[in-house]
Coordinates of N, CA and C in Angstrom, one line a residue:
X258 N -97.3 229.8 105.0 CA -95.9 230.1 105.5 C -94.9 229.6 104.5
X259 N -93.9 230.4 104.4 CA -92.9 229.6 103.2 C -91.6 229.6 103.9
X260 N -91.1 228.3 103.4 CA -89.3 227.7 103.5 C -89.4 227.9 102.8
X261 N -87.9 228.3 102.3 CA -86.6 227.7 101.8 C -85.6 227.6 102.3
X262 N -85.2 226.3 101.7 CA -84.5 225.1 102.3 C -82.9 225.6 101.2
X263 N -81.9 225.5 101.7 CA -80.4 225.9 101.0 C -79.9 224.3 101.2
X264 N -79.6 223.6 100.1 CA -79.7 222.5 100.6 C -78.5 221.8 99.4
X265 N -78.0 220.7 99.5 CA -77.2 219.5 98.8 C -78.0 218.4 98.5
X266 N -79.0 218.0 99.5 CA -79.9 217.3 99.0 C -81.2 217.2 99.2
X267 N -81.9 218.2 98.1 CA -83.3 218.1 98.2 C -83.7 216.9 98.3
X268 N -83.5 215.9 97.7 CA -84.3 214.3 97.7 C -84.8 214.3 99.0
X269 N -84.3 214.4 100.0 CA -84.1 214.3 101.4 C -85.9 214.5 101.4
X270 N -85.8 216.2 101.2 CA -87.2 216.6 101.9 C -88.4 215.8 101.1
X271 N -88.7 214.6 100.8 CA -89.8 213.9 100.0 C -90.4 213.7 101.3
X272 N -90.1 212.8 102.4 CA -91.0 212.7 103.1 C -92.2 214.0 103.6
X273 N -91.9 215.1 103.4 CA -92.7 216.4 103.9 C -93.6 216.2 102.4
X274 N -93.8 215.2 101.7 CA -95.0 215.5 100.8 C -95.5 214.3 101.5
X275 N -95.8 213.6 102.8 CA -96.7 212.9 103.3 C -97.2 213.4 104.5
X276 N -98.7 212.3 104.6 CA -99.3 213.0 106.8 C -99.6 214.5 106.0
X277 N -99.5 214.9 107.6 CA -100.5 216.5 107.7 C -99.7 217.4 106.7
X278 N -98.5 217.1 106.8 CA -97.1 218.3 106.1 C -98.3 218.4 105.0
X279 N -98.1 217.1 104.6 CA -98.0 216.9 102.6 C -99.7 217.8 102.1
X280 N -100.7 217.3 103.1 CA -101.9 217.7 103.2 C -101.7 219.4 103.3
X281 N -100.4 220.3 104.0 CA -100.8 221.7 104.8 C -100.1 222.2 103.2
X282 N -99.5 221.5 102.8 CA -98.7 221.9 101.1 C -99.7 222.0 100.4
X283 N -100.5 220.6 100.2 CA -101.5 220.8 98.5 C -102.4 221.9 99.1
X284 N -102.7 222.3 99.7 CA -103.6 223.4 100.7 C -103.5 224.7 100.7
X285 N -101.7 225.0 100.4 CA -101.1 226.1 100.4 C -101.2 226.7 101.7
X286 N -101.1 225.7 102.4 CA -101.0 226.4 104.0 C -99.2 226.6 104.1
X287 N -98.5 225.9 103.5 CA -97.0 226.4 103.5 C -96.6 225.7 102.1
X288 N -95.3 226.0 102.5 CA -94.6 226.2 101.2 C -93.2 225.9 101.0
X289 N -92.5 224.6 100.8 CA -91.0 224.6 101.0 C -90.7 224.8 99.5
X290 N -90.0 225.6 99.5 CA -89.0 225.9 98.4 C -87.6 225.1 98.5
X291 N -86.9 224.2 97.7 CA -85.7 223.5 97.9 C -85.0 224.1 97.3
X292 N -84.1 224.3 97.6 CA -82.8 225.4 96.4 C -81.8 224.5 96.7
X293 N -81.3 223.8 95.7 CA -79.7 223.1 95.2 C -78.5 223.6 95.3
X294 N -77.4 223.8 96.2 CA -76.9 224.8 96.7 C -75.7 224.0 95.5
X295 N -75.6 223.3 95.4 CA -74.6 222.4 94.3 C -75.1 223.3 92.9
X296 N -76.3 224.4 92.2 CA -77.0 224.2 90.9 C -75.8 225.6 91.1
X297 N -75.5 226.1 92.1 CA -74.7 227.7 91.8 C -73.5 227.8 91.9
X298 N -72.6 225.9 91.6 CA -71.7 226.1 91.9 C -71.0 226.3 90.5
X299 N -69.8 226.7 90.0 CA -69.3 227.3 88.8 C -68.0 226.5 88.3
X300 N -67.9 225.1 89.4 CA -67.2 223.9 88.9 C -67.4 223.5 87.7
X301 N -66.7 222.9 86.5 CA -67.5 222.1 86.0 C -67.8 220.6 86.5
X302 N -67.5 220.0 87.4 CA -67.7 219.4 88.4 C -68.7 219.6 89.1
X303 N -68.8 220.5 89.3 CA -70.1 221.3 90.6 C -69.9 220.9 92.3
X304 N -68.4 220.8 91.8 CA -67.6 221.1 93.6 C -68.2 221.9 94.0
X305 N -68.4 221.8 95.5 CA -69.1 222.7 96.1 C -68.0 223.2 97.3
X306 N -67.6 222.1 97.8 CA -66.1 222.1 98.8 C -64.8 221.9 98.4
X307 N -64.4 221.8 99.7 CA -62.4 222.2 99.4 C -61.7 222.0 101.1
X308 N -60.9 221.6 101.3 CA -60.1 221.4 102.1 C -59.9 222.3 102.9
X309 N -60.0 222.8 104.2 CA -59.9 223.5 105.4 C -58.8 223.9 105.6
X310 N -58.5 225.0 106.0 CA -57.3 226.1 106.2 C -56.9 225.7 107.1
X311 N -55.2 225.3 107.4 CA -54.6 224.8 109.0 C -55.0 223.5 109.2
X312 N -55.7 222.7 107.7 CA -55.4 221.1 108.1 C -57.1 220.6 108.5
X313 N -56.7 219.4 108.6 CA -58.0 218.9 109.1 C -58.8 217.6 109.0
X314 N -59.4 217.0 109.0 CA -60.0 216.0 108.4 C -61.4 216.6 107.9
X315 N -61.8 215.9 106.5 CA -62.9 216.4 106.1 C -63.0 217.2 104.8
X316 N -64.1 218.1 104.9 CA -64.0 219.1 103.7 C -65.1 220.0 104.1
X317 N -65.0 221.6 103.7 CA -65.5 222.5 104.3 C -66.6 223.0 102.7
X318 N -67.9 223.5 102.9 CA -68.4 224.1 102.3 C -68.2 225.4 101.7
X319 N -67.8 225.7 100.3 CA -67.3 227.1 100.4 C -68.1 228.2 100.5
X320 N -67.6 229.2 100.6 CA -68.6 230.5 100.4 C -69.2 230.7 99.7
X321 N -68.5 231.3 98.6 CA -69.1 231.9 97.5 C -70.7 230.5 96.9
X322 N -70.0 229.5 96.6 CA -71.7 228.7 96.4 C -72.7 228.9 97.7
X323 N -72.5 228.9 98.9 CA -73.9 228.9 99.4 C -74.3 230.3 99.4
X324 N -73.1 231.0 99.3 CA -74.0 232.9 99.2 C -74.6 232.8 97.6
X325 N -74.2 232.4 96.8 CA -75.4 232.6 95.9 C -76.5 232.1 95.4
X326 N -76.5 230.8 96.2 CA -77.8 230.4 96.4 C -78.8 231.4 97.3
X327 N -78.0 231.6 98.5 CA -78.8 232.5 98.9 C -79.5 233.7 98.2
X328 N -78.6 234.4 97.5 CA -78.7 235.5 96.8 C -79.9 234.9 96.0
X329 N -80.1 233.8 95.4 CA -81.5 233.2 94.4 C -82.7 233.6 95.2
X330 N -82.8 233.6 96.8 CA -84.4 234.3 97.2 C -84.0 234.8 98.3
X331 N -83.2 235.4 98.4 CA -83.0 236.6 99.5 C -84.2 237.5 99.5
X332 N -84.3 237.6 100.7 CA -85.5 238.5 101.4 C -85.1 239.1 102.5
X333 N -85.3 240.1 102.6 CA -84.6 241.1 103.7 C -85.9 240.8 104.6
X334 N -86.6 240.4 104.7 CA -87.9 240.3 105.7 C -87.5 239.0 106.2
X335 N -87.4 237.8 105.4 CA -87.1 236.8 106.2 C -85.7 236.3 107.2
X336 N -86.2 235.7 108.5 CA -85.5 235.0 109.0 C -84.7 233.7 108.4
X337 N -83.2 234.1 109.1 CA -82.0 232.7 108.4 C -81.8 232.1 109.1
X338 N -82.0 230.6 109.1 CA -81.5 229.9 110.2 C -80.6 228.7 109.9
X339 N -79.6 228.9 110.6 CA -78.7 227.5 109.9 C -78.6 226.4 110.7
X340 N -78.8 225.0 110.6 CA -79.0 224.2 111.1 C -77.6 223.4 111.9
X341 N -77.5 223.8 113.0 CA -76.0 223.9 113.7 C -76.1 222.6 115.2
X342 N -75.4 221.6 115.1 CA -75.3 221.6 116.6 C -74.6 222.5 117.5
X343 N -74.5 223.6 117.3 CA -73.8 224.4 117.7 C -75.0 225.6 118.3
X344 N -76.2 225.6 117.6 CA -76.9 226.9 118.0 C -77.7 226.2 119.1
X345 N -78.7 227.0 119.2 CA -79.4 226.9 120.6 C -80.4 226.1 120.4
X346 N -80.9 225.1 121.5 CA -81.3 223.8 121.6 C -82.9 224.3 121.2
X347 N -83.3 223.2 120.0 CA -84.7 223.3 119.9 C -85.9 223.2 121.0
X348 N -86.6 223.8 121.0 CA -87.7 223.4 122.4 C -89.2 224.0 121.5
X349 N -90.2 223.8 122.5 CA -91.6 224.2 121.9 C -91.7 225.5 121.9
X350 N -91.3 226.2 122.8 CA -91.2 227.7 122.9 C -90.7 228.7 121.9
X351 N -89.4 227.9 121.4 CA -88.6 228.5 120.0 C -89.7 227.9 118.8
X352 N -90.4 226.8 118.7 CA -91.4 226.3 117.8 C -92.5 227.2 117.8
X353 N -92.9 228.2 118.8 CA -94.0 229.0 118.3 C -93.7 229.9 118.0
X354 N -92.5 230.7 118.6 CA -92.0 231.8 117.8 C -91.9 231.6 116.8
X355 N -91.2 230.7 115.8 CA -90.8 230.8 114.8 C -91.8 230.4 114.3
X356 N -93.0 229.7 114.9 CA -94.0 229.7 113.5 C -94.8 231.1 113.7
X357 N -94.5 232.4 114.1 CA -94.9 233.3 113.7 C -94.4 234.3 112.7
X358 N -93.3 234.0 112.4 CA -93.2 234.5 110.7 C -93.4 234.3 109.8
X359 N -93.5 234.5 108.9 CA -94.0 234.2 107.4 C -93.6 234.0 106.8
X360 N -91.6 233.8 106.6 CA -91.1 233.5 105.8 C -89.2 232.9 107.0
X361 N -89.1 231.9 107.0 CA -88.0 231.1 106.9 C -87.0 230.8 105.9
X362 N -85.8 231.4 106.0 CA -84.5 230.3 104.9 C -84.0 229.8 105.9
X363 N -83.8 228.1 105.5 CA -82.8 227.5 106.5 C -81.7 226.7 105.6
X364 N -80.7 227.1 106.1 CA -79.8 226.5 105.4 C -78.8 225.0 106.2
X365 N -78.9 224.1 105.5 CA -78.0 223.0 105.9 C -76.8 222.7 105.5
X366 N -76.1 222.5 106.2 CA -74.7 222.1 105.9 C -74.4 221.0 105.8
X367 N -73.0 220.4 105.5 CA -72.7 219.3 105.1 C -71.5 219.0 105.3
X368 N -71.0 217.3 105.4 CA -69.5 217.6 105.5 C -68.7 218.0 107.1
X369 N -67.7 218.6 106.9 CA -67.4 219.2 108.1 C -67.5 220.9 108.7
X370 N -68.7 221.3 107.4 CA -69.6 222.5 107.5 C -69.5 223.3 106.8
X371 N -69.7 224.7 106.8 CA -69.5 225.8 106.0 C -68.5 227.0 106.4
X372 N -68.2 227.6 105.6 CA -67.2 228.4 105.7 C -67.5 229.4 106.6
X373 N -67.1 229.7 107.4 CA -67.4 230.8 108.9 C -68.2 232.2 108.4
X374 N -67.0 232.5 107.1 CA -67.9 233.8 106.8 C -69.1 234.0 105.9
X375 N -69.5 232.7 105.4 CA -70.5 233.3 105.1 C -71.6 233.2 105.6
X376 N -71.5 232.1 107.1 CA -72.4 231.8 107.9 C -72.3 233.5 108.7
X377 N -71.1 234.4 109.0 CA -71.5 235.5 109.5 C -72.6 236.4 109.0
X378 N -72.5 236.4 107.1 CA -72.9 237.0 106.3 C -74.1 237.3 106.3
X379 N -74.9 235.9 106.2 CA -76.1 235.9 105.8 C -76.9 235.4 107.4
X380 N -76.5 234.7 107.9 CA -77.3 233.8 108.8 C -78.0 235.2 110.3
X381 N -78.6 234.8 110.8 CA -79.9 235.0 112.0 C -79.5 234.0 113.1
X382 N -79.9 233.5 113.1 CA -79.7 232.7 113.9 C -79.3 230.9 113.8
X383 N -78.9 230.1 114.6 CA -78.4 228.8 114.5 C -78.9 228.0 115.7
X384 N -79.9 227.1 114.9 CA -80.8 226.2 115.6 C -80.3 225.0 115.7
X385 N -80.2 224.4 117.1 CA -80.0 222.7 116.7 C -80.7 222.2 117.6
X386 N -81.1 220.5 116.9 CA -82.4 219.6 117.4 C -81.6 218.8 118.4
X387 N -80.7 218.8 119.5 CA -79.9 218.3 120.0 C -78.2 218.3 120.3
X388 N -77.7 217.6 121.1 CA -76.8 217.6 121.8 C -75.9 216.2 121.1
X389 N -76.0 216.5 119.8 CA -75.6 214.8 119.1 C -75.0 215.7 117.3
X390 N -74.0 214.9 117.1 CA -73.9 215.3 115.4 C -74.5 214.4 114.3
X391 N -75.1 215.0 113.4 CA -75.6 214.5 112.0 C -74.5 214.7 111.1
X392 N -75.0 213.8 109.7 CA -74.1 213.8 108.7 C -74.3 215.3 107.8
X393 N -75.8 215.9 108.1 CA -76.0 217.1 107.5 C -77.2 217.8 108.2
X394 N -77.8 218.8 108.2 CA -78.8 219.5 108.6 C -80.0 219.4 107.8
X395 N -80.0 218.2 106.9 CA -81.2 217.9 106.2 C -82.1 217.8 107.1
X396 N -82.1 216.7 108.2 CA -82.7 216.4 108.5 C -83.3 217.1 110.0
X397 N -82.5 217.7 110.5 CA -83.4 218.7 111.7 C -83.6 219.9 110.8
X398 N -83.4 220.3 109.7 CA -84.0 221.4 108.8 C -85.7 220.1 109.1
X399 N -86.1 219.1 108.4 CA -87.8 218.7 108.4 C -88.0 218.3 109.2
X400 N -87.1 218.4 110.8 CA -87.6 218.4 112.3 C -88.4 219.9 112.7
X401 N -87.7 220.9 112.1 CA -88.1 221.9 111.9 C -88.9 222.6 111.4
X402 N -88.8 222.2 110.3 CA -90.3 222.6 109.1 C -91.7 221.5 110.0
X403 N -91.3 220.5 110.1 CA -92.7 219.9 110.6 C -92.8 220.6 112.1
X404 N -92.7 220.8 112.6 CA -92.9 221.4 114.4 C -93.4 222.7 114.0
X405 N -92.4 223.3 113.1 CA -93.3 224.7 113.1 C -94.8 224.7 112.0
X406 N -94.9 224.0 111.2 CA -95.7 223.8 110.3 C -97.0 223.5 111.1
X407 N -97.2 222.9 112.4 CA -98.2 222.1 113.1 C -99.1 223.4 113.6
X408 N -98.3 224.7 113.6 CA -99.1 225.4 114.6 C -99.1 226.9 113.4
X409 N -99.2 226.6 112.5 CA -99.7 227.2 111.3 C -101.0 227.3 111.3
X410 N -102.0 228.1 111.3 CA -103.5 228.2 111.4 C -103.9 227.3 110.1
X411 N -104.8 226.3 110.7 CA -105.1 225.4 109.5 C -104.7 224.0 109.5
X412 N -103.5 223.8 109.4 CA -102.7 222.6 109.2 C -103.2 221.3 110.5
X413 N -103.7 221.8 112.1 CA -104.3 220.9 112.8 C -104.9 221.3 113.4
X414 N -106.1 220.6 114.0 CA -107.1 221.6 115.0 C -106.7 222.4 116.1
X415 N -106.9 223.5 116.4 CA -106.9 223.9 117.7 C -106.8 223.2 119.2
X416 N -107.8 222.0 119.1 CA -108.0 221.5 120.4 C -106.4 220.3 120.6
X417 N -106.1 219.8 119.4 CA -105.0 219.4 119.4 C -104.1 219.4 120.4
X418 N -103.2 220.5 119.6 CA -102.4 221.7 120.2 C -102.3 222.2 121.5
X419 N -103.8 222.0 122.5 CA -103.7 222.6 123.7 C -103.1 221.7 124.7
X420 N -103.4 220.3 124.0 CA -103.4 219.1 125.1 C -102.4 218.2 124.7
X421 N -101.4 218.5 123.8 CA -100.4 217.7 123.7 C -99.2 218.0 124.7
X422 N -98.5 217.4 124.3 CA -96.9 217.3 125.2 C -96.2 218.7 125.1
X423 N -96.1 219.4 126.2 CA -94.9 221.0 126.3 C -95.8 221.7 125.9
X424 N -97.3 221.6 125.6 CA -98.2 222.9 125.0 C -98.3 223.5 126.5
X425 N -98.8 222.8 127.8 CA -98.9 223.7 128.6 C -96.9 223.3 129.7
X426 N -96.4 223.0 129.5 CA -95.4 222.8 130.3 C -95.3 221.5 130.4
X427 N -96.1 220.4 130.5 CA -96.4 219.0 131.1 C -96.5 218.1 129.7
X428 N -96.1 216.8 130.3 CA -96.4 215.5 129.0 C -97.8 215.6 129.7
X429 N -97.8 214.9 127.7 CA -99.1 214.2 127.6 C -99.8 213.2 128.4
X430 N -101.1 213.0 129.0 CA -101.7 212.2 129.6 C -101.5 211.0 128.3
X431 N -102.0 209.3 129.3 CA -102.2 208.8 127.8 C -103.1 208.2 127.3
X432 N -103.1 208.1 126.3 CA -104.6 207.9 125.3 C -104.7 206.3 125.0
X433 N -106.5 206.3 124.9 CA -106.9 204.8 124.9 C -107.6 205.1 123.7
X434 N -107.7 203.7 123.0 CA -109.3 203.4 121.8 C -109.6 202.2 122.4
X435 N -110.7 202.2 121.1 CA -111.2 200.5 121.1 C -109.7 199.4 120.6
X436 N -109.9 198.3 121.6 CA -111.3 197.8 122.2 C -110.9 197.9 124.0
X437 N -111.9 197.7 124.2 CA -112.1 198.1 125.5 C -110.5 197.2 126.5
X438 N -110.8 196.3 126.3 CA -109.7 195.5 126.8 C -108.5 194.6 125.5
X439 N -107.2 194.8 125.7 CA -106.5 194.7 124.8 C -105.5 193.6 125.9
X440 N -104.9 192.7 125.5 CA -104.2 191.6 126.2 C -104.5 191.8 128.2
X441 N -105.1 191.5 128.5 CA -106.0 192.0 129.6 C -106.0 192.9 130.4
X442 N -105.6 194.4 130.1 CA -105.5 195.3 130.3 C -106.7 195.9 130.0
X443 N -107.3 196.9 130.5 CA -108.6 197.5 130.6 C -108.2 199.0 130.7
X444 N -109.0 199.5 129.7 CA -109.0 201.3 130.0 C -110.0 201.2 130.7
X445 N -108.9 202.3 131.5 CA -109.6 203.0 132.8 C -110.7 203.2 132.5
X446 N -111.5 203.2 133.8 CA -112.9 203.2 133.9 C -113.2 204.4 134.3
X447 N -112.8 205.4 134.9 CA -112.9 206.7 134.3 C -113.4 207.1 133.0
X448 N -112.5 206.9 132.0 CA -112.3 207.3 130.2 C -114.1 206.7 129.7
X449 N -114.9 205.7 130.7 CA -115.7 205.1 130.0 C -117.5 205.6 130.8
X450 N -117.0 206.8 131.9 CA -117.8 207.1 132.8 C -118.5 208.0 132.0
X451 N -118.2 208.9 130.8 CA -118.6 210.2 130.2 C -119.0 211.4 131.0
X452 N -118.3 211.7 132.3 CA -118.6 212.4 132.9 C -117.0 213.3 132.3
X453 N -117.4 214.5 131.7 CA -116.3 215.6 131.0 C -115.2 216.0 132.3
X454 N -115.9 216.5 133.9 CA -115.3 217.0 134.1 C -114.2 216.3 135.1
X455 N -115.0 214.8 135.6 CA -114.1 214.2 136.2 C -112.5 213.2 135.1
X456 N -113.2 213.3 133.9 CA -112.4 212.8 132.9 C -111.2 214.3 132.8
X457 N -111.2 214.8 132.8 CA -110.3 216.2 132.9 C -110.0 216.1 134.2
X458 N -110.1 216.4 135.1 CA -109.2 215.9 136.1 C -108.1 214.8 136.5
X459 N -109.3 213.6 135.7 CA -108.2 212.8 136.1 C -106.9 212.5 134.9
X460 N -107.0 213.7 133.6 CA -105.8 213.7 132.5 C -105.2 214.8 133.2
X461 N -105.4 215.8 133.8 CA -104.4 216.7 134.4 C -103.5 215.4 135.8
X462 N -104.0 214.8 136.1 CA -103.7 213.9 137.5 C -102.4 213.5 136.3
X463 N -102.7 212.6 135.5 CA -102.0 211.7 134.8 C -100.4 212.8 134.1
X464 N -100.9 213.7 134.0 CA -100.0 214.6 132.7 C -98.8 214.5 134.2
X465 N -99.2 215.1 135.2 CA -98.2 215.5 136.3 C -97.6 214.6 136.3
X466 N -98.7 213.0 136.8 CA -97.9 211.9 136.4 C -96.8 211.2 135.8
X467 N -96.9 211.3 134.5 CA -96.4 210.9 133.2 C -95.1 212.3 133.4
X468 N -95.0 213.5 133.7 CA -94.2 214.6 133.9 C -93.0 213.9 135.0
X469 N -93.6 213.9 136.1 CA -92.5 213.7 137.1 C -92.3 212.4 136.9
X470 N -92.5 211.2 136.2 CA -92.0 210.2 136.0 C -90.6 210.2 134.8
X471 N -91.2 210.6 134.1 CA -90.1 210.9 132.8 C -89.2 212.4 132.5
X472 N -90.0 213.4 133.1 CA -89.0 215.0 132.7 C -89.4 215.5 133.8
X473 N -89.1 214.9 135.5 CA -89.2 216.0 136.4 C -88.8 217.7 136.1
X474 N -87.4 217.3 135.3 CA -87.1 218.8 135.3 C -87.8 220.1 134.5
X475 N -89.2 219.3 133.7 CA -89.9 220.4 133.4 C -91.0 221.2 134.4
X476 N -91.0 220.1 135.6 CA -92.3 220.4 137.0 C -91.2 222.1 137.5
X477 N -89.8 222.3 137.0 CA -89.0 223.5 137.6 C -89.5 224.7 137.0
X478 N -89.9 224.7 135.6 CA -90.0 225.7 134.7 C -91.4 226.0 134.5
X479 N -92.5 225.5 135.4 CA -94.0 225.8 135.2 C -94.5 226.5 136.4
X480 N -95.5 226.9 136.4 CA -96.2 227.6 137.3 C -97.6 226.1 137.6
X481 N -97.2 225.8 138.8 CA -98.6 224.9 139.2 C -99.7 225.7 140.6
X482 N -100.8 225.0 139.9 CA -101.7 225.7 141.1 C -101.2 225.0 141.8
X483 N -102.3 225.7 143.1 CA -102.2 225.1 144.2 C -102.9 223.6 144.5
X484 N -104.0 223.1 143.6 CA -104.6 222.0 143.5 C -103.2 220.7 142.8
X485 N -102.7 221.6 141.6 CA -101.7 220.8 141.0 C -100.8 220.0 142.0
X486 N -100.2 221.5 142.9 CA -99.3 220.9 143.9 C -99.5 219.9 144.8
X487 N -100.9 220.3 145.7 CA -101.5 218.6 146.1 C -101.2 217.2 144.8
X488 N -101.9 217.5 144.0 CA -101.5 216.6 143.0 C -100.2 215.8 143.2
X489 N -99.5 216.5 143.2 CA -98.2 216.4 143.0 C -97.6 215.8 144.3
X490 N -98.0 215.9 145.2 CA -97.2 215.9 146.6 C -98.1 214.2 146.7
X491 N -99.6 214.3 146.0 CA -100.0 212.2 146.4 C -99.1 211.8 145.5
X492 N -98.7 212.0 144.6 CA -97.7 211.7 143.3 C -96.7 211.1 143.6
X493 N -95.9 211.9 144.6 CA -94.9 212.0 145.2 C -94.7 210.5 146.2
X494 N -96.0 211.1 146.4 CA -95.8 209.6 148.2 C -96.7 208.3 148.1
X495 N -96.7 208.2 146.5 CA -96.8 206.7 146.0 C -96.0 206.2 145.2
X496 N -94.6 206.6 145.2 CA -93.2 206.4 145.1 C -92.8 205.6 145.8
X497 N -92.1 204.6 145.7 CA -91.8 203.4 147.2 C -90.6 204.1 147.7

């Protein structure tokens, strides 16, 4: 899969050459391309901004440099995404669509953002990792690239993927290792019975668990059996 990243500060993305990322790169299972959105500016300075029309605090991204970065790998096939608190809230659901393309540009802004029209211009759509402001979209740009990168064929096992958090609607059950007992706490004696199928039951018990404890409001958006729902209702009435 390939990024490119429209960026001010590549340095940023170093961490994505460590963990699984750095491993799905030397692999050529993906691909970030970093483009210096500062290398196309025609400053001798290499201004890239300027002062906002009608006043303001701040400084605004101009046009013309981030359109011709863009213009450097324009692809009429790929999807644009610009990294906005403003676009629509990241979730898992938008993480597997988008890791079904093959080619991503995301562009980050900076400052007090980019110029409206060239975000009309060029851009697809506008993603954000939350309900909060950053100093730039560096960094939910390799919230992004890592989420979607995970469910690239290759990059992590299949069995992974089925049983983590929001794969099926529900958190994760939680996970134990050695050693058996850790400041006197003991993994469940279930996890140590090796019986597969009562061990699966009782991580679906726990996911509901661990769900209506912390993000009731995802138990609204799933479909539960009718076993789940008992589940749910002992769940319920060991609540004091």
């Amino acid at each position: 899969m390939q990024f490119d990243v429209l960026t001010l500060f590549p340095e940023m993305f170093k961490i994505l050459d460590e963990s699984i990322i750095g491993k799905a790169k030397e692999k050529g299972l993906i691909n970030v391309n970093l483009i210096n959105i500062r290398d196309f500016s025609k400053d001798k300075h290499k201004k890239v901004d300027d002062t906002p029309y009608g006043g303001g605090a701040g400084m605004v991204m101009q046009p013309e440099v981030v359109y011709d970065a863009y213009k450097s790998i324009k692809d009429d096939k790929a999807k644009v995404i610009y990294m906005s608190p403003q676009g629509k809230k990241l979730n898992q659901s938008k993480v597997e669509e988008l890791s079904k393309k093959e080619h991503l540009i995301l562009l980050c802004g900076h400052y007090e953002g980019i110029d409206q029209r060239v975000i009309d211009e060029i851009v697809d759509e506008e993603v954000s990792i939350g309900d909060y402001v950053l100093t730039g979209g560096e960094l939910p740009a390799i919230v992004l690239i890592d989420s979607i990168s995970r469910y690239v064929q290759g990059v992590i096992k299949e069995d992974s993927k089925k049983e983590e958090s929001f794969a099926q609607g529900l958190l994760e059950y939680p996970q134990y290792t050695r050693p058996e007992v850790f400041k006197n706490r003991q993994v469940p004696d279930i996890l140590l019975s090796g019986h597969h199928g009562n061990i699966d039951k009782w991580r679906r018990k726990q996911s509901l668990r661990v769900t209506f404890s912390k993000r009731p409001d995802l138990l609204e958006n799933i479909q539960l059996s009718d076993e789940d729902k008992q589940i749910l209702e002992e769940i319920k009435n060991e609540v004091p």
